[in-house]
Structure formats: structure tokens, C-alpha cells
mmCIF file with all atom_site columns, C-alpha atoms in Angstrom:
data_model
loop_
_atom_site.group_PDB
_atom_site.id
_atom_site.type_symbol
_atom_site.label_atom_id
_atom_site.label_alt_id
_atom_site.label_comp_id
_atom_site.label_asym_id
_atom_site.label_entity_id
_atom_site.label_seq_id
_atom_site.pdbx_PDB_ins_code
_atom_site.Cartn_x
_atom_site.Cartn_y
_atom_site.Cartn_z
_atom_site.occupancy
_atom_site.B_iso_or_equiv
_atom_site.pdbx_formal_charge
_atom_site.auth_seq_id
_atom_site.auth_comp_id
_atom_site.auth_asym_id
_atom_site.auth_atom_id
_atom_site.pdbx_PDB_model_num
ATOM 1   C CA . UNK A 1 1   ? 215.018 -64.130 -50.978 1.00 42.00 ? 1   UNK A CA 1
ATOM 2   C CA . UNK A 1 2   ? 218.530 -62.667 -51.999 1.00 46.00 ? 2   UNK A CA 1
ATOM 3   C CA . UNK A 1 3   ? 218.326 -58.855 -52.820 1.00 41.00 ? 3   UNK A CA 1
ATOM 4   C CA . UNK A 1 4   ? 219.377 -58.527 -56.777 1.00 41.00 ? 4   UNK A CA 1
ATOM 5   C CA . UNK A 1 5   ? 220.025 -55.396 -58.124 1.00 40.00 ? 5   UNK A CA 1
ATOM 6   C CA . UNK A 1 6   ? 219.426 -54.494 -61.606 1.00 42.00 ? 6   UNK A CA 1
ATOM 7   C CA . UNK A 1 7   ? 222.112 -53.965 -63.786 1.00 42.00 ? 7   UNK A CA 1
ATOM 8   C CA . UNK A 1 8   ? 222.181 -53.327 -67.705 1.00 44.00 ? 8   UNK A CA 1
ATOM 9   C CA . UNK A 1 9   ? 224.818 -54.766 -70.137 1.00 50.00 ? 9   UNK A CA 1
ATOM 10  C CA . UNK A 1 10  ? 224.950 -56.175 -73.494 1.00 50.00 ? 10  UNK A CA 1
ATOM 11  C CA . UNK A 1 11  ? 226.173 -59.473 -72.408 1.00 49.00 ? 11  UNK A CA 1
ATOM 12  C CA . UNK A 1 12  ? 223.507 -61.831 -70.608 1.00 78.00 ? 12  UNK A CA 1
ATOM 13  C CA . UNK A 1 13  ? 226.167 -63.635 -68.023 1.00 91.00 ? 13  UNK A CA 1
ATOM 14  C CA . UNK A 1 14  ? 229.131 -62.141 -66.233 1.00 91.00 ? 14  UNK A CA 1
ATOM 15  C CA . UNK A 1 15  ? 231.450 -63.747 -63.740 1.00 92.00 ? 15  UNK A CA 1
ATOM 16  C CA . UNK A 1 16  ? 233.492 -61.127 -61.616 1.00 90.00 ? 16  UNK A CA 1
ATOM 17  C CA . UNK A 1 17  ? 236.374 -62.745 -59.936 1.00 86.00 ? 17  UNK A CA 1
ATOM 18  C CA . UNK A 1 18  ? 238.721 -61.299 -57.424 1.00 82.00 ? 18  UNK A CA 1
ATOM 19  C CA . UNK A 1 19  ? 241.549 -61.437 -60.130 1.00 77.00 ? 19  UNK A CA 1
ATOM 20  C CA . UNK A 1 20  ? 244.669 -61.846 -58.217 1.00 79.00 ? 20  UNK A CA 1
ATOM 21  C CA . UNK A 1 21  ? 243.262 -65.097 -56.445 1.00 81.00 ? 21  UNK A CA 1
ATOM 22  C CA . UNK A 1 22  ? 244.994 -68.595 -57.760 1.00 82.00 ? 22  UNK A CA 1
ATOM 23  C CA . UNK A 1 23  ? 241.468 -70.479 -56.906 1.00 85.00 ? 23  UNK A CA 1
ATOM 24  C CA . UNK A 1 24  ? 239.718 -67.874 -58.587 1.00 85.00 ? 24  UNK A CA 1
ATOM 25  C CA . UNK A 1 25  ? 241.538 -68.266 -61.570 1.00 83.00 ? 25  UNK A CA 1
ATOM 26  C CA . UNK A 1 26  ? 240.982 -72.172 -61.731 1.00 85.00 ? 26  UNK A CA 1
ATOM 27  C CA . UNK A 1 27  ? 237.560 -71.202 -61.297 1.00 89.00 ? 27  UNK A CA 1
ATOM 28  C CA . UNK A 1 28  ? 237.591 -69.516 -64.565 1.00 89.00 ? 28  UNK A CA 1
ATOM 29  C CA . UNK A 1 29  ? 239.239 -71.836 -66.311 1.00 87.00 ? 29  UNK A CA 1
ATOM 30  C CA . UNK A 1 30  ? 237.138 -74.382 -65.072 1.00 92.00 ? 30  UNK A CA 1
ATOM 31  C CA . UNK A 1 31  ? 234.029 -73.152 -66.213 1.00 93.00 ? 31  UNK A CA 1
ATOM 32  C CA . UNK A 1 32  ? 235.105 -72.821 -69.446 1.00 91.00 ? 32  UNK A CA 1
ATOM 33  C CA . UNK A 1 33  ? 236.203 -75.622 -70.333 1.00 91.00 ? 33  UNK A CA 1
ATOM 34  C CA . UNK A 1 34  ? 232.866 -76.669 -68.833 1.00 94.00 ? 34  UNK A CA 1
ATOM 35  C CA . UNK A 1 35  ? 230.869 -73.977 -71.104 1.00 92.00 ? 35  UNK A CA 1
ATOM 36  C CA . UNK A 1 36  ? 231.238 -75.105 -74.257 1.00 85.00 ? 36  UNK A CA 1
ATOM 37  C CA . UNK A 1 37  ? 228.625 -72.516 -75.819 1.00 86.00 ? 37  UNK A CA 1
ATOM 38  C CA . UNK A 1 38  ? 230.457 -69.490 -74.379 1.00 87.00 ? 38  UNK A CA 1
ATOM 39  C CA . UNK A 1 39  ? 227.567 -68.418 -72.169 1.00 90.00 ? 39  UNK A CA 1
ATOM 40  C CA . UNK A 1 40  ? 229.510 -66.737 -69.870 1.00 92.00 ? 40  UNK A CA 1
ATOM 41  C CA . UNK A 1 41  ? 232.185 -63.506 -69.940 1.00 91.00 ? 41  UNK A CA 1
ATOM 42  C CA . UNK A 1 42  ? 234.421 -62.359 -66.931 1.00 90.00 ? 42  UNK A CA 1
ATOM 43  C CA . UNK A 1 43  ? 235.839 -59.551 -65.815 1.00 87.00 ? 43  UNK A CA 1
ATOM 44  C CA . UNK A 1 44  ? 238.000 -59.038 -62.528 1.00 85.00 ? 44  UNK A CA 1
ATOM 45  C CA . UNK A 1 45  ? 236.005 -57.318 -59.285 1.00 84.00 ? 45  UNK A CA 1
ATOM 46  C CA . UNK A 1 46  ? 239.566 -55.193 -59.013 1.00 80.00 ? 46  UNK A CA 1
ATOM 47  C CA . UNK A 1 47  ? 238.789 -53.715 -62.492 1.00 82.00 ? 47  UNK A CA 1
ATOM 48  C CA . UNK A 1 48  ? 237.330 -50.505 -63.255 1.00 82.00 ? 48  UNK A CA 1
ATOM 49  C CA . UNK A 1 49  ? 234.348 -52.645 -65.290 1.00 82.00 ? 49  UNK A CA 1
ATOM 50  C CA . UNK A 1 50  ? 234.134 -55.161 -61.976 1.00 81.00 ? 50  UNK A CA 1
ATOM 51  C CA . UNK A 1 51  ? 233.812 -52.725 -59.949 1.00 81.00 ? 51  UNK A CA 1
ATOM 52  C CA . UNK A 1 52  ? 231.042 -50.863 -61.816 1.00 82.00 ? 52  UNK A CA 1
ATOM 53  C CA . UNK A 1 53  ? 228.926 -54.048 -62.458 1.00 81.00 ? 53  UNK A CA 1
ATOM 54  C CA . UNK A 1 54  ? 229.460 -55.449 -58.753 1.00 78.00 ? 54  UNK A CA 1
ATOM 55  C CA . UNK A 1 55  ? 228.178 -52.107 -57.379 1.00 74.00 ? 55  UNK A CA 1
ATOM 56  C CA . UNK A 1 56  ? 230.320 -53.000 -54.597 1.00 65.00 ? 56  UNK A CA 1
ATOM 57  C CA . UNK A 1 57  ? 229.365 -56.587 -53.566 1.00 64.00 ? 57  UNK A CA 1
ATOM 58  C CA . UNK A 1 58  ? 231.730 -58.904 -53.027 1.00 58.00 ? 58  UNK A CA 1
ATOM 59  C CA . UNK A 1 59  ? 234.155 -56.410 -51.123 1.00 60.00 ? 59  UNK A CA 1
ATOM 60  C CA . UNK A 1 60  ? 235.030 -56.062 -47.921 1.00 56.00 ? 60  UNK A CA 1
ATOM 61  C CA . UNK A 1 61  ? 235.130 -52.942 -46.220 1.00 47.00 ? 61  UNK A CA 1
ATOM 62  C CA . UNK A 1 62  ? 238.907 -52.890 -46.792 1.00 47.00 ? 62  UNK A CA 1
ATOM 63  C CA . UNK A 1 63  ? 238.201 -52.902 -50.243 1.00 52.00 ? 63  UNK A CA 1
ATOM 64  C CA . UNK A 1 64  ? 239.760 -56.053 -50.402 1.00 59.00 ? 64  UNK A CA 1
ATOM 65  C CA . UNK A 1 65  ? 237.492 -58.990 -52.962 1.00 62.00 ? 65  UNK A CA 1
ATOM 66  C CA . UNK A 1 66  ? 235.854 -61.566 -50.534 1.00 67.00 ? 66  UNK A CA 1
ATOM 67  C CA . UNK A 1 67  ? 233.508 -63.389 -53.047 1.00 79.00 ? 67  UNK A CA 1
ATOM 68  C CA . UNK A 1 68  ? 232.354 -63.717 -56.665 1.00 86.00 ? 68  UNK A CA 1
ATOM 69  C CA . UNK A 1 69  ? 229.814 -62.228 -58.236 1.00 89.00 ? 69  UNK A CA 1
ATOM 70  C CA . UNK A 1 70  ? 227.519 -63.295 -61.239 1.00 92.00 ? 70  UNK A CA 1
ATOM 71  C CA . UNK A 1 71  ? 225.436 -60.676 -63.157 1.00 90.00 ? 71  UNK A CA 1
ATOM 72  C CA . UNK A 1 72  ? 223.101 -62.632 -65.017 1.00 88.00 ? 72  UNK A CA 1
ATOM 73  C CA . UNK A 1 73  ? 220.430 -60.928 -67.245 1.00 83.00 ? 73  UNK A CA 1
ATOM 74  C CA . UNK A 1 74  ? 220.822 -57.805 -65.619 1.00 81.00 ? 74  UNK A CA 1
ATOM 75  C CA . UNK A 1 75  ? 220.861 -59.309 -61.759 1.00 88.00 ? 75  UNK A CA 1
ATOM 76  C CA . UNK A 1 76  ? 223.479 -59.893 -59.688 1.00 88.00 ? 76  UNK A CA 1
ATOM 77  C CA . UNK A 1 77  ? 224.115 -62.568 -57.718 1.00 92.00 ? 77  UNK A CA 1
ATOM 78  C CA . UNK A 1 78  ? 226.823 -63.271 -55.307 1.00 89.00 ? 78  UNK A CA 1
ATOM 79  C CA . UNK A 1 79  ? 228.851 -66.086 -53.038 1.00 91.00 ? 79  UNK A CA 1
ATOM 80  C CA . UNK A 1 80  ? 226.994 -69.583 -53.077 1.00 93.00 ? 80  UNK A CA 1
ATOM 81  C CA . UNK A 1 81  ? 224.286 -68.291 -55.215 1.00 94.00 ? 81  UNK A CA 1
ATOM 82  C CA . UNK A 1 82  ? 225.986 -67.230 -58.260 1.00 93.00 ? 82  UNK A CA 1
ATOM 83  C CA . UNK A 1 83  ? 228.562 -70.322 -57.702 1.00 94.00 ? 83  UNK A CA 1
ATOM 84  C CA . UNK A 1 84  ? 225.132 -72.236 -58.317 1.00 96.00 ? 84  UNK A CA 1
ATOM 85  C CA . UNK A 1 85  ? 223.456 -70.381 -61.100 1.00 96.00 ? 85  UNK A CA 1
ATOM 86  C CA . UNK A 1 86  ? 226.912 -71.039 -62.742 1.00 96.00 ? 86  UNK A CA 1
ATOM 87  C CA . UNK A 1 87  ? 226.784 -74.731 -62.364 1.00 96.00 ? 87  UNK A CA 1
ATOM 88  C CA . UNK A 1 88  ? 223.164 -75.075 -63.991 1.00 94.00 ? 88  UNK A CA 1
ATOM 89  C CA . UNK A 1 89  ? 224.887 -73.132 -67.077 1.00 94.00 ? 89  UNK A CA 1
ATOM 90  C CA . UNK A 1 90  ? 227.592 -75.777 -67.291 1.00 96.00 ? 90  UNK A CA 1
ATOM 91  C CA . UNK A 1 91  ? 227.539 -78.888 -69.706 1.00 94.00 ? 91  UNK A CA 1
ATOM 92  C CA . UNK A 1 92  ? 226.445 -81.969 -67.736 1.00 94.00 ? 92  UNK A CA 1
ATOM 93  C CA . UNK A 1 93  ? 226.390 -83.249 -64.798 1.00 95.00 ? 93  UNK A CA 1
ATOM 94  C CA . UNK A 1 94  ? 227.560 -80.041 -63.172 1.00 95.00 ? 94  UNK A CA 1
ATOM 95  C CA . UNK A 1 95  ? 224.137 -78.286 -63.661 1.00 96.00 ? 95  UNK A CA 1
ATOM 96  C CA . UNK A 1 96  ? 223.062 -81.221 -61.091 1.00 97.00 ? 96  UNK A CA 1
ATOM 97  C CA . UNK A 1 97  ? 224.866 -79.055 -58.358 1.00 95.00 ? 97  UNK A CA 1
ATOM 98  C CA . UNK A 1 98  ? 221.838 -76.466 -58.668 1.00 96.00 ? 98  UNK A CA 1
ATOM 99  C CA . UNK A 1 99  ? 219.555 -79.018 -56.398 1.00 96.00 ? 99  UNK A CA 1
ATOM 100 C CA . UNK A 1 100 ? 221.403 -77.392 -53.512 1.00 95.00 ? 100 UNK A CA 1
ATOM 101 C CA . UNK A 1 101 ? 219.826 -74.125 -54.013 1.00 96.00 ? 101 UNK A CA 1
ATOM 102 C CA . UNK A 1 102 ? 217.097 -76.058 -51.299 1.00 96.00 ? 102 UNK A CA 1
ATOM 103 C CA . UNK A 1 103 ? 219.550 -75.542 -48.566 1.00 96.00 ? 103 UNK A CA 1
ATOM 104 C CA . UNK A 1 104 ? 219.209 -72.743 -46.792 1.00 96.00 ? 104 UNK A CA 1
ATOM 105 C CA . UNK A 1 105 ? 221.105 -69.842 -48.107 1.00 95.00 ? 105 UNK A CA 1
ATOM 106 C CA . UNK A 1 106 ? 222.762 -68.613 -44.415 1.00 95.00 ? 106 UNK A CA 1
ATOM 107 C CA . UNK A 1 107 ? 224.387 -72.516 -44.699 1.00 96.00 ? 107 UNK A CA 1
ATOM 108 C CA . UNK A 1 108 ? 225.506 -72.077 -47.713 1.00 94.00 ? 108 UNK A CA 1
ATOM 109 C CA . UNK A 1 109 ? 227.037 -69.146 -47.692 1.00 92.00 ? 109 UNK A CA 1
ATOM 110 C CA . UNK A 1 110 ? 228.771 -69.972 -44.250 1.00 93.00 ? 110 UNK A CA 1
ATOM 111 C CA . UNK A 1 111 ? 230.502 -73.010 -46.585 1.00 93.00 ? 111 UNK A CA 1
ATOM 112 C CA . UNK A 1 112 ? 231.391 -70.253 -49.511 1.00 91.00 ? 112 UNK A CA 1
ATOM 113 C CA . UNK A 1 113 ? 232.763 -67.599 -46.635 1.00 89.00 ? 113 UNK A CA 1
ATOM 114 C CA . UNK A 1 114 ? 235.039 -70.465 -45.119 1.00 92.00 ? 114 UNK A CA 1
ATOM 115 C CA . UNK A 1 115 ? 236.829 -71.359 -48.287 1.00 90.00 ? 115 UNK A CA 1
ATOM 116 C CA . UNK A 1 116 ? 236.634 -67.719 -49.366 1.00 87.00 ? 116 UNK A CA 1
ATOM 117 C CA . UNK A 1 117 ? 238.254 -66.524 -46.212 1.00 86.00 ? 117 UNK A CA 1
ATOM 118 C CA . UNK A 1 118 ? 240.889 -69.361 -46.564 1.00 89.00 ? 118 UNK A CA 1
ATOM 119 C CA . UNK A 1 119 ? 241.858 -69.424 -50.349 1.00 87.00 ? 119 UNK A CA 1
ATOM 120 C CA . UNK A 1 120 ? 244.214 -66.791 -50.091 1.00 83.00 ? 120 UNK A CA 1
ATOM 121 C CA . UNK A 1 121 ? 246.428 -69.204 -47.913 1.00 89.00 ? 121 UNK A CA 1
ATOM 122 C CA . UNK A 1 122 ? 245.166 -72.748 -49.318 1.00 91.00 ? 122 UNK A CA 1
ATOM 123 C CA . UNK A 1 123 ? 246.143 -71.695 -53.404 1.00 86.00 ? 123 UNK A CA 1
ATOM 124 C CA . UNK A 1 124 ? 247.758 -68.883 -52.905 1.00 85.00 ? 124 UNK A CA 1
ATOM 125 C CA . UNK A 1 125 ? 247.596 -65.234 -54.776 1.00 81.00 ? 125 UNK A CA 1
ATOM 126 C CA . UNK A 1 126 ? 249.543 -62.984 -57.306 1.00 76.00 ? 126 UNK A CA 1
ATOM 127 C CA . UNK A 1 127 ? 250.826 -59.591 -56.654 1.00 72.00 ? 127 UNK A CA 1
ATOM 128 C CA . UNK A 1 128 ? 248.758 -58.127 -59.469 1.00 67.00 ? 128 UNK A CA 1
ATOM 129 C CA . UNK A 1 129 ? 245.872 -59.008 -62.163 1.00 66.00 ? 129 UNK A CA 1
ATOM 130 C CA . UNK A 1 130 ? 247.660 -61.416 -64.492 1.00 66.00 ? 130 UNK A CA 1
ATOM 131 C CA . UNK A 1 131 ? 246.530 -61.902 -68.266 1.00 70.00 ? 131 UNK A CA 1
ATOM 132 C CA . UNK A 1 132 ? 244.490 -64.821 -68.944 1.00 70.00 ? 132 UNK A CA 1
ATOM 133 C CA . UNK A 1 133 ? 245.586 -67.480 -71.228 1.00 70.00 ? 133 UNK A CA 1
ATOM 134 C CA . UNK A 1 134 ? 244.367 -67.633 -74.852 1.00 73.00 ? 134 UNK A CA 1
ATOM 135 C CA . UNK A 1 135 ? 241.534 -69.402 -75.405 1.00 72.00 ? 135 UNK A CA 1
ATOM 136 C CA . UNK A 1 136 ? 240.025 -67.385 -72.227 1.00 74.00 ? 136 UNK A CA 1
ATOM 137 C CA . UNK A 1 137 ? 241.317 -64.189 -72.996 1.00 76.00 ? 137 UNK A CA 1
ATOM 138 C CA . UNK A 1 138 ? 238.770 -63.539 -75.556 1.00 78.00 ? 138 UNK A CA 1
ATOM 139 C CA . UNK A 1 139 ? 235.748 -64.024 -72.719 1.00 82.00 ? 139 UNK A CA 1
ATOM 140 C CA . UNK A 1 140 ? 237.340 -60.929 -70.550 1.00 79.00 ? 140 UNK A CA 1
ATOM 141 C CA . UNK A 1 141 ? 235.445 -57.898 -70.818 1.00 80.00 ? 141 UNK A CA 1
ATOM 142 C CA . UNK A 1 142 ? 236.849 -54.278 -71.154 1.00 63.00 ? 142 UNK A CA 1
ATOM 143 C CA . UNK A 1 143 ? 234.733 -51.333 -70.773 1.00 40.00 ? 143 UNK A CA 1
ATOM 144 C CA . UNK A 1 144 ? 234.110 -51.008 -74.462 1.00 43.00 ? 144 UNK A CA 1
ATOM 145 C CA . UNK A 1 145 ? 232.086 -54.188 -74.296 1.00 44.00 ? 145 UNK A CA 1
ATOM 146 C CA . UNK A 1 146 ? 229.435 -53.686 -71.648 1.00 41.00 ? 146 UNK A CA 1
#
């Protein structure tokens, strides 16, 4: 079983994504176009919030973001995981996706850590946090919401 830790916020599902990743950023955008009830809020791991909620997973000991991390209903979730809770949120057939939960977690991790290690390179990254676009700008958290 993954450890979870609990966590308290006002808002039942947050997505922390390393924020200066171009993948990561598609990721967002995907799920909401994806989640058409607004179940889930983000906030970036390099933020002062993202940092607080991730309690430090999903960093490497450089400091540096190395996967994403979900914080549903006060536990957190991270890597292939939380990329799975996420898909059961989503409008259909993406909730489908959660049958792979049966594989064993080291296996699917190993798949997350690959693309994580390599998105960097394959999608490429910005220098600093940029602002989302409307229409997702309104799902960021600051630290007056949580």
C-alpha cells in the first residue's frame, strides 16, 4: 500500500505540477477540458502553496520537481497513482484508465519515472512559472484559498 499523508484544505482535489514543465502544462490543460464539473484545482509544486501541500514529495533531493502530486480529500498521492485517481475523475472513457491500478505499483511507477525523467528533453521547459490561460486560471490556487 502507498503511504498517504494527511493533509487538510478546503478544496477536495488538488493537482501539483512541476510548473515550468511544457508536458506538465498539457497535462493541465488536458484534464480540464476533460473535467467538465471542475473537480479538480492546481497549484505548481515550485510554489510556496505546492510546496506546503506536497510536504516535499515529488522532489528530488536537488530540489528540483520529478513527479506530480494529487491531494485528494486530504491524501496525497503521487507519480502513477495520482495520474490514475485523476483519470477515474475525468468524463468518459478516461476513468477506464483506473483498471491499471491492478498492476503492480513498482511497474508502474518505473513507466511514470521514465517519461518523468525524460520530459524535460522530449517537450521541453520554461525558464520560470508562466500564467495559465483563462479559462484555467481560475482553477490555480493561491494561499488564500487552501
Amino acid at each position: 500500500m502507498e503511504p498517504k499523508t494527511e493533509i487538510r484544505a478546503e478544496n477536495s482535489f488538488v493537482v501539483l505540477i512541476d510548473g515550468v514543465c511544457h508536458f506538465c502544462q498539457g497535462a493541465v490543460r488536458f484534464i480540464v477540458k476533460r473535467d467538465p464539473k471542475g473537480v479538480f484545482n492546481f497549484a505548481s509544486l515550485q510554489s510556496e502553496l505546492g510546496t506546503r501541500l506536497s510536504g516535499g514529495e515529488g522532489f528530488e533531493a536537488s530540489g528540483e520537481p520529478n513527479t506530480l502530486v494529487l491531494v485528494e480529500k486530504g491524501r496525497r498521492y503521487v507519480r502513477s497513482t495520482a495520474a490514475l485517481r485523476i483519470a477515474r475523475k475525468l468524463r468518459f472513457p478516461w476513468p477506464l484508465l483506473y483498471a491499471l491500478i491492478i498492476v503492480p505499483r513498482p511497474l508502474r511507477d518505473a513507466v511514470y519515472r521514465y517519461i518523468a525523467r525524460n520530459r524535460y528533453r522530449w517537450f521541453g521547459k520554461d525558464d520560470v512559472c508562466p500564467l495559465p490561460p483563462p479559462g484555467v486560471r481560475e482553477r490555480f490556487l493561491d494561499t488564500g484559498q487552501v
